[in-house]
Short mmCIF file of C-alpha atoms in Angstrom, two decimals:
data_model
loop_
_atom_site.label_atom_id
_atom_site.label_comp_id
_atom_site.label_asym_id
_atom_site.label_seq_id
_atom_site.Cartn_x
_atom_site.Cartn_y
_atom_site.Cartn_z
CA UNK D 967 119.72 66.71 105.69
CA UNK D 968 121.52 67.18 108.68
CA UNK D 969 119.85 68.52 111.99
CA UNK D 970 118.40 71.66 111.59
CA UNK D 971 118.26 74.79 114.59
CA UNK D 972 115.32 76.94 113.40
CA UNK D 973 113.61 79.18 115.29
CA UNK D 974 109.99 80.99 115.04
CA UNK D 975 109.70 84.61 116.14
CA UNK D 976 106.47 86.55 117.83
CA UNK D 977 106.87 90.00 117.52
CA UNK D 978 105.31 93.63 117.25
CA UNK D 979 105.69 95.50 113.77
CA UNK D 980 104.35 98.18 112.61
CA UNK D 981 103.67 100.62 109.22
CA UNK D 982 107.22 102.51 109.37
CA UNK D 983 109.33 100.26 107.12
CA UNK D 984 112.78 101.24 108.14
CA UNK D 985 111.69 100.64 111.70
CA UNK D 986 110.36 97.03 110.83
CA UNK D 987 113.51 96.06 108.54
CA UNK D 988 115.89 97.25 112.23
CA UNK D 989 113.81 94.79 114.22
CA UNK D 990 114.59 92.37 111.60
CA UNK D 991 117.70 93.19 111.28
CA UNK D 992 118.21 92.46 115.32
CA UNK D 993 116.24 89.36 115.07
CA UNK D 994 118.32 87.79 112.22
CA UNK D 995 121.49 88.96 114.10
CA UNK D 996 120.26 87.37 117.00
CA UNK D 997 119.27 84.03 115.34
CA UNK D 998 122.82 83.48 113.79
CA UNK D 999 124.72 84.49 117.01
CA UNK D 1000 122.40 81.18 118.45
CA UNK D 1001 123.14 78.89 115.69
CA UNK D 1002 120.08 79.57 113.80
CA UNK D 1003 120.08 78.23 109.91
CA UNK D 1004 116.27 78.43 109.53
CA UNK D 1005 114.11 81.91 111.35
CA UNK D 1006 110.32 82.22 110.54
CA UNK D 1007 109.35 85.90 110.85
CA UNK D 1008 105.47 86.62 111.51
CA UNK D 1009 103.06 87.53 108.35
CA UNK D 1010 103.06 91.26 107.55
CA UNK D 1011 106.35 91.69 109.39
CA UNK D 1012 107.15 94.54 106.67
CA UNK D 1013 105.06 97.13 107.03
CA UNK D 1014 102.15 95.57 109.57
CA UNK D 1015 98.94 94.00 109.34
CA UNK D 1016 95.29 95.63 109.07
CA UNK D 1017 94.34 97.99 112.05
CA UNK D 1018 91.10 96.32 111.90
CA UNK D 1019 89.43 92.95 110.74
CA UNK D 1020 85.86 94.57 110.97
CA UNK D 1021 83.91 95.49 107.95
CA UNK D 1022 85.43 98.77 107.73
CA UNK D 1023 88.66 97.71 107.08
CA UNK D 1024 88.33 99.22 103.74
CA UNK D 1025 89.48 102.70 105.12
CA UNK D 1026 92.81 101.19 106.11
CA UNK D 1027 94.92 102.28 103.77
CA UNK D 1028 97.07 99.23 104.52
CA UNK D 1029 100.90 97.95 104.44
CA UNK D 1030 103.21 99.78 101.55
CA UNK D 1031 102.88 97.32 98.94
CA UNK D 1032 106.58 95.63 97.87
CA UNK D 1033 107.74 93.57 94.32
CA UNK D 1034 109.30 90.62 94.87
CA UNK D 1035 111.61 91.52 92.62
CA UNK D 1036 111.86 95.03 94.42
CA UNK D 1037 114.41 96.38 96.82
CA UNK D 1038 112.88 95.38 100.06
CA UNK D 1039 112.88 91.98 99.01
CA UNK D 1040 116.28 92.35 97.75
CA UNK D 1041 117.71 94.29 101.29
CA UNK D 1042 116.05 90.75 102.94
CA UNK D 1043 118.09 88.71 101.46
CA UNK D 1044 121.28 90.41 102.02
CA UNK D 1045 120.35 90.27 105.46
CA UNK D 1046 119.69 86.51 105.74
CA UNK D 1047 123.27 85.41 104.20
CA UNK D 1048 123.37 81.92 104.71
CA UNK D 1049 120.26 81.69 106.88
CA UNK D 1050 117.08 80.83 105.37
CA UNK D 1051 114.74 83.37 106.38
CA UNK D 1052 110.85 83.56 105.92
CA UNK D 1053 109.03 86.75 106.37
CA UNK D 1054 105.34 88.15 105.61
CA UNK D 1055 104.90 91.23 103.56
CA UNK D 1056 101.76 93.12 101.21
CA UNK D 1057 102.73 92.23 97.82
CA UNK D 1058 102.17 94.16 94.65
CA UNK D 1059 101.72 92.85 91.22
CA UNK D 1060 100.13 95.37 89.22
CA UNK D 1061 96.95 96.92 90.75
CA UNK D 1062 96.60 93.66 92.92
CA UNK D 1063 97.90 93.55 96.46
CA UNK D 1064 97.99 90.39 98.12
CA UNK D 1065 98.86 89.22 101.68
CA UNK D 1066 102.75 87.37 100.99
CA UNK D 1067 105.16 85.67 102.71
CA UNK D 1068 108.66 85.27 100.85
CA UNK D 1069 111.53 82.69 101.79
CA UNK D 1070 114.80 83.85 101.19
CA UNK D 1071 118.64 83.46 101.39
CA UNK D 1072 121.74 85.70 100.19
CA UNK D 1073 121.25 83.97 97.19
CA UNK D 1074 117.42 85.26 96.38
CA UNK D 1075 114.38 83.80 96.39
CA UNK D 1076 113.37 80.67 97.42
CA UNK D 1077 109.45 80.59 96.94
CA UNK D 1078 107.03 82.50 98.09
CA UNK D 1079 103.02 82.40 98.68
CA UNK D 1080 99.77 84.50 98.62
CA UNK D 1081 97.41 83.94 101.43
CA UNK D 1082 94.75 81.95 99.86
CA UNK D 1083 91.72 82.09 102.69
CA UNK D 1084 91.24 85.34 104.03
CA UNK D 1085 89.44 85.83 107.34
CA UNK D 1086 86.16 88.57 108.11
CA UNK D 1087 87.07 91.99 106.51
CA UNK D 1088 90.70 91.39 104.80
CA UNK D 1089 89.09 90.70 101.63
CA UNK D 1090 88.77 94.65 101.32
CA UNK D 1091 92.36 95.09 101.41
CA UNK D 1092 94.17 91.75 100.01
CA UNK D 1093 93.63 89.38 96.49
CA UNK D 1094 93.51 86.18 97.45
CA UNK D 1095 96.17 83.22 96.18
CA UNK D 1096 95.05 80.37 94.56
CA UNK D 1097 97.28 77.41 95.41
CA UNK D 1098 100.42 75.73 97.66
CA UNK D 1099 102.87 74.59 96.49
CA UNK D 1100 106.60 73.22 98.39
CA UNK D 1101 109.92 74.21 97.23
CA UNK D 1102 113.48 72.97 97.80
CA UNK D 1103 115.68 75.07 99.68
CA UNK D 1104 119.17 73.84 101.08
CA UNK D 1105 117.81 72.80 104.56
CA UNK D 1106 115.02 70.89 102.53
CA UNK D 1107 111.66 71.11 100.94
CA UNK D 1108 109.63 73.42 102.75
CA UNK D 1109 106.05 74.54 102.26
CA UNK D 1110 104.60 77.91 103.43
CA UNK D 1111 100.88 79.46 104.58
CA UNK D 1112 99.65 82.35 105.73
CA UNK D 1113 97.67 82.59 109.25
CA UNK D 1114 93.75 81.87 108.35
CA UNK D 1115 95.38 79.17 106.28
CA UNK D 1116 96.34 76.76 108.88
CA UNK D 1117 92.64 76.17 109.52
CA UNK D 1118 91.73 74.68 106.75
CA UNK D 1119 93.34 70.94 106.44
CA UNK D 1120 93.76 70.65 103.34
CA UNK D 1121 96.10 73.95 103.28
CA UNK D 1122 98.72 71.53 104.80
CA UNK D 1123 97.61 68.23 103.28
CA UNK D 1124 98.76 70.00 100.14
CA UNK D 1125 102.08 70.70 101.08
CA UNK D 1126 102.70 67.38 102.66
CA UNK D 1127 101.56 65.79 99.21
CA UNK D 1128 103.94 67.83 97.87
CA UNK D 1129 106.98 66.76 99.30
CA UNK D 1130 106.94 69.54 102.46
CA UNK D 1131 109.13 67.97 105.19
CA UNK D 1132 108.79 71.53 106.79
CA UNK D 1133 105.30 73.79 106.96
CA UNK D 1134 105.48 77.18 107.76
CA UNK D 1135 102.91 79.23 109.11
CA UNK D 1136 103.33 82.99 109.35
CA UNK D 1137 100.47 85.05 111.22
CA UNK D 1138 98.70 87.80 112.40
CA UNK D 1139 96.59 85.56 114.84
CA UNK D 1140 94.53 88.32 117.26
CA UNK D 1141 93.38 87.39 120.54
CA UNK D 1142 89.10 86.76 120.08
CA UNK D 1143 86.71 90.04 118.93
CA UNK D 1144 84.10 89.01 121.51
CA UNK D 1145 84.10 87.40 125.04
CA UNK D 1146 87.64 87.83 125.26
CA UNK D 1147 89.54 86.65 128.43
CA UNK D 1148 91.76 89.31 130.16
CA UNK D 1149 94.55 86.62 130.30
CA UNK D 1150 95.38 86.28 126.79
CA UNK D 1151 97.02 82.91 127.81
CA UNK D 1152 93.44 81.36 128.72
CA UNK D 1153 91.90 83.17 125.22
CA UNK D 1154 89.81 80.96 123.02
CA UNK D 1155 91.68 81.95 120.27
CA UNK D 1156 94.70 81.30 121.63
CA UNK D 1157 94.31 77.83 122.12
CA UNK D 1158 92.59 77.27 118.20
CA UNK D 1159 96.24 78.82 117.06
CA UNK D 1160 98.14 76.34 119.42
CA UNK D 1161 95.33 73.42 118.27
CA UNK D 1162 96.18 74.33 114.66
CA UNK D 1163 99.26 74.17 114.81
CA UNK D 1164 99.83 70.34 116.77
CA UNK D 1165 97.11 69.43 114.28
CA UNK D 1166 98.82 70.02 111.36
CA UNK D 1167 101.98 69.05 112.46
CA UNK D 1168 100.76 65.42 113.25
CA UNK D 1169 98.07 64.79 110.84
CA UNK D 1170 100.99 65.08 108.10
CA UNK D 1171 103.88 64.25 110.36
CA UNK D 1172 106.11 67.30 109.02
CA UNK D 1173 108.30 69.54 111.54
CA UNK D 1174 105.78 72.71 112.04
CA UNK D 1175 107.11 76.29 112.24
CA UNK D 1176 104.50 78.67 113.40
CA UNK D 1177 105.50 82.95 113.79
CA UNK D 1178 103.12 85.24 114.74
CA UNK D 1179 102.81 89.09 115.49
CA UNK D 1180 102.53 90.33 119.05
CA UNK D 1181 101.48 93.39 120.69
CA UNK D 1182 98.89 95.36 119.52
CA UNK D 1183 98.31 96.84 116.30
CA UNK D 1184 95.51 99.07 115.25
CA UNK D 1185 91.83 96.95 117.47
CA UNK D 1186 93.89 93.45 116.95
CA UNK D 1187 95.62 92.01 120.14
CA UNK D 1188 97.97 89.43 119.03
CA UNK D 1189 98.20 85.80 120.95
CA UNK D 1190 101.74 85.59 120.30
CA UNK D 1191 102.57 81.84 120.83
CA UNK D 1192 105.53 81.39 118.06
CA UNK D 1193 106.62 77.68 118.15
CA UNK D 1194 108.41 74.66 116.73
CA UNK D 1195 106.13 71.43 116.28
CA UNK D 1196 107.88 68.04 115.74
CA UNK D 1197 106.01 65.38 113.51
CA UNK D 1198 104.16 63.74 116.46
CA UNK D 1199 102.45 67.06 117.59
CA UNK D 1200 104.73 68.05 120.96
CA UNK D 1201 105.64 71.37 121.04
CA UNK D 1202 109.61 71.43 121.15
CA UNK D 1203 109.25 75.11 121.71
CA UNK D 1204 106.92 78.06 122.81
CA UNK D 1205 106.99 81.54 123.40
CA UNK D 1206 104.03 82.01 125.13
CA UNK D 1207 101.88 84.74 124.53
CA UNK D 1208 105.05 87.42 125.44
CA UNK D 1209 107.28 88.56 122.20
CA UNK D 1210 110.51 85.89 122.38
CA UNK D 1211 112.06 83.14 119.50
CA UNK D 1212 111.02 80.04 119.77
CA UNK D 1213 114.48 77.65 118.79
CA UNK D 1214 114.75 73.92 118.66
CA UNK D 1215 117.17 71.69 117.03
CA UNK D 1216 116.00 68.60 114.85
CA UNK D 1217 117.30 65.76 112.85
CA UNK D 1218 114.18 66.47 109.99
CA UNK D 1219 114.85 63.53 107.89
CA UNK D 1220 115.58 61.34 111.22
CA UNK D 1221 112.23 63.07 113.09
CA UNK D 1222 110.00 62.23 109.86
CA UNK D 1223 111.23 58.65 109.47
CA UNK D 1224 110.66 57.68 113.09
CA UNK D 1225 107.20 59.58 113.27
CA UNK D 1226 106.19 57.38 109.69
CA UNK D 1227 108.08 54.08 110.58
CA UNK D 1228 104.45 52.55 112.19
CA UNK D 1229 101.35 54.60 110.89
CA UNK D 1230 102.85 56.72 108.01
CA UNK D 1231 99.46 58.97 107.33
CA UNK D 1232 100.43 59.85 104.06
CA UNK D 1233 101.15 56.23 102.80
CA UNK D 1234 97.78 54.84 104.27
CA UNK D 1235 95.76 57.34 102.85
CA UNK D 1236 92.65 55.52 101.09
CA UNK D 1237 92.39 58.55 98.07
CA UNK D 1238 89.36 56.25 96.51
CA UNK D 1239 87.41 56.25 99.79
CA UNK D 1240 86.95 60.09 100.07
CA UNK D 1241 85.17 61.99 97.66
CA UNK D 1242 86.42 65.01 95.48
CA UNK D 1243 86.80 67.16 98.08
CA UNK D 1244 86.70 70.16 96.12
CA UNK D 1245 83.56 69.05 94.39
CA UNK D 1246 81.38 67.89 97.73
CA UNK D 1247 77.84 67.31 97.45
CA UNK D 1248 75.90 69.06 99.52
CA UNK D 1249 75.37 72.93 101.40
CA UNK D 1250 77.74 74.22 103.17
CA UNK D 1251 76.11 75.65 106.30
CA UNK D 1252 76.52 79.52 106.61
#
């Protein structure tokens, strides 16, 4: 693999479809006039996220709900061209609508993923996925996740395991429901997204993408904060808590091998000193 440009992008969408697909539109027009072969859009960038993560969520009658073998999917890829482009959208398969994010190019699909741990109220409106997996793609093997996700270790440990030399995380990431700070910059939830994000990055020594919505949207206030990690954990790239693209350029296959050469954490894992971690003894505290 040769180095890489790829960008992350925080911005506002909303429910109006054809106004979401313009903004993409701009963004993806924008990304290739900079060089960009790999753009991370946020989760629920077609059609928006939930007005509300509170227990009545239930009366949000939520995103339109798109196949991935549908025509939305289909007017995304003829968008990308030779980009790879990742974007989050409400998925239907049957009666069962599930929080999604696809990665495409002009040629189709490239993989896609259902949100697997859903935060507070979204339960109401989403199915939950059941696994992660990577996939190859012609900038690499890339693995994906969904906001809420990227708190859970093992989310990422999965991918990593799975060949992922690039994790993607596309969110919805709201500024905190209680005690919030008036400077969204200085928000407590704000800094677990950044947190997150360097952790993930460096506990598996992958190049990190991480997208997110911004703006408002219904009671959420988004943090923003779209970003390239490298495998050590530095941020090569930030938007801050504003709407921008995030763009770095990286050798992936160079920026892995130098970030393994010493301590590679996958290769001195010790799998018979931990315990089945799906099968832990013990409560969990509420």
């Amino acid at each position: 693999m040769s180095t890489v440009r790829m960008a992350a992008v925080a911005a506002e969408f909303g429910r109006d479809l054809e106004e979401d697909f313009t903004i993409v539109e701009r963004l993806i027009k924008q990304a290739q006039a900079e060089g960009v072969r790999l753009l991370a859009l946020p989760e629920a960038c077609l059609g928006g996220y939930l007005l509300s993560l509170d227990d009545d969520a239930e009366h949000d009658e939520g995103p339109p709900a798109l196949a991935l073998d549908g025509p939305e999917i289909r007017r995304l890829t003829a968008l990308a061209g030779d980009m790879v482009v990742i974007a989050g959208y409400c998925e239907a398969e049957g009666t069962r609508r599930y929080n999604s994010v696809v990665c495409v190019n002009g040629d189709g699909v490239l993989g896609n993923h259902r949100k697997v741990h859903q935060p507070l109220g979204e339960d109401a409106s989403y199915s939950s996925g059941d696994r992660f997996h990577a996939f190859d793609t012609p900038l690499g093997r890339l693995g994906m996740m969904i906001c809420y996700d990227k708190a859970f270790p093992e989310s990422a440990r999965a991918l990593a395991l799975d060949g992922a030399e690039i994790g993607v995380c596309v969110s919805a990431w709201p500024g905190s429901r209680t005690g919030a700070s008036p400077d969204l910059a200085q928000d407590r939830w704000k800094r677990r997204f950044d947190l997150f994000d360097r952790a993930r990055a460096l506990e598996n020594q992958i190049v990190w993408l991480s997208a997110n919505q911004s703006g408002t949207f219904g009671t959420l206030r988004f943090v923003a904060s779209a970003k390239v990690v490298d495998p050590g954990g530095d941020i090569l790239a930030d938007t801050g808590v504003g709407a921008g693209v995030a763009i770095a350029e990286i050798d992936v296959t160079r920026a892995l091998e130098t970030a393994r050469r010493a301590m590679g954490h996958l290769r001195d894992r010790r799998p018979d000193a931990y315990p089945p971690l799906s099968h832990a003894a013990g409560a969990v505290p509420a």
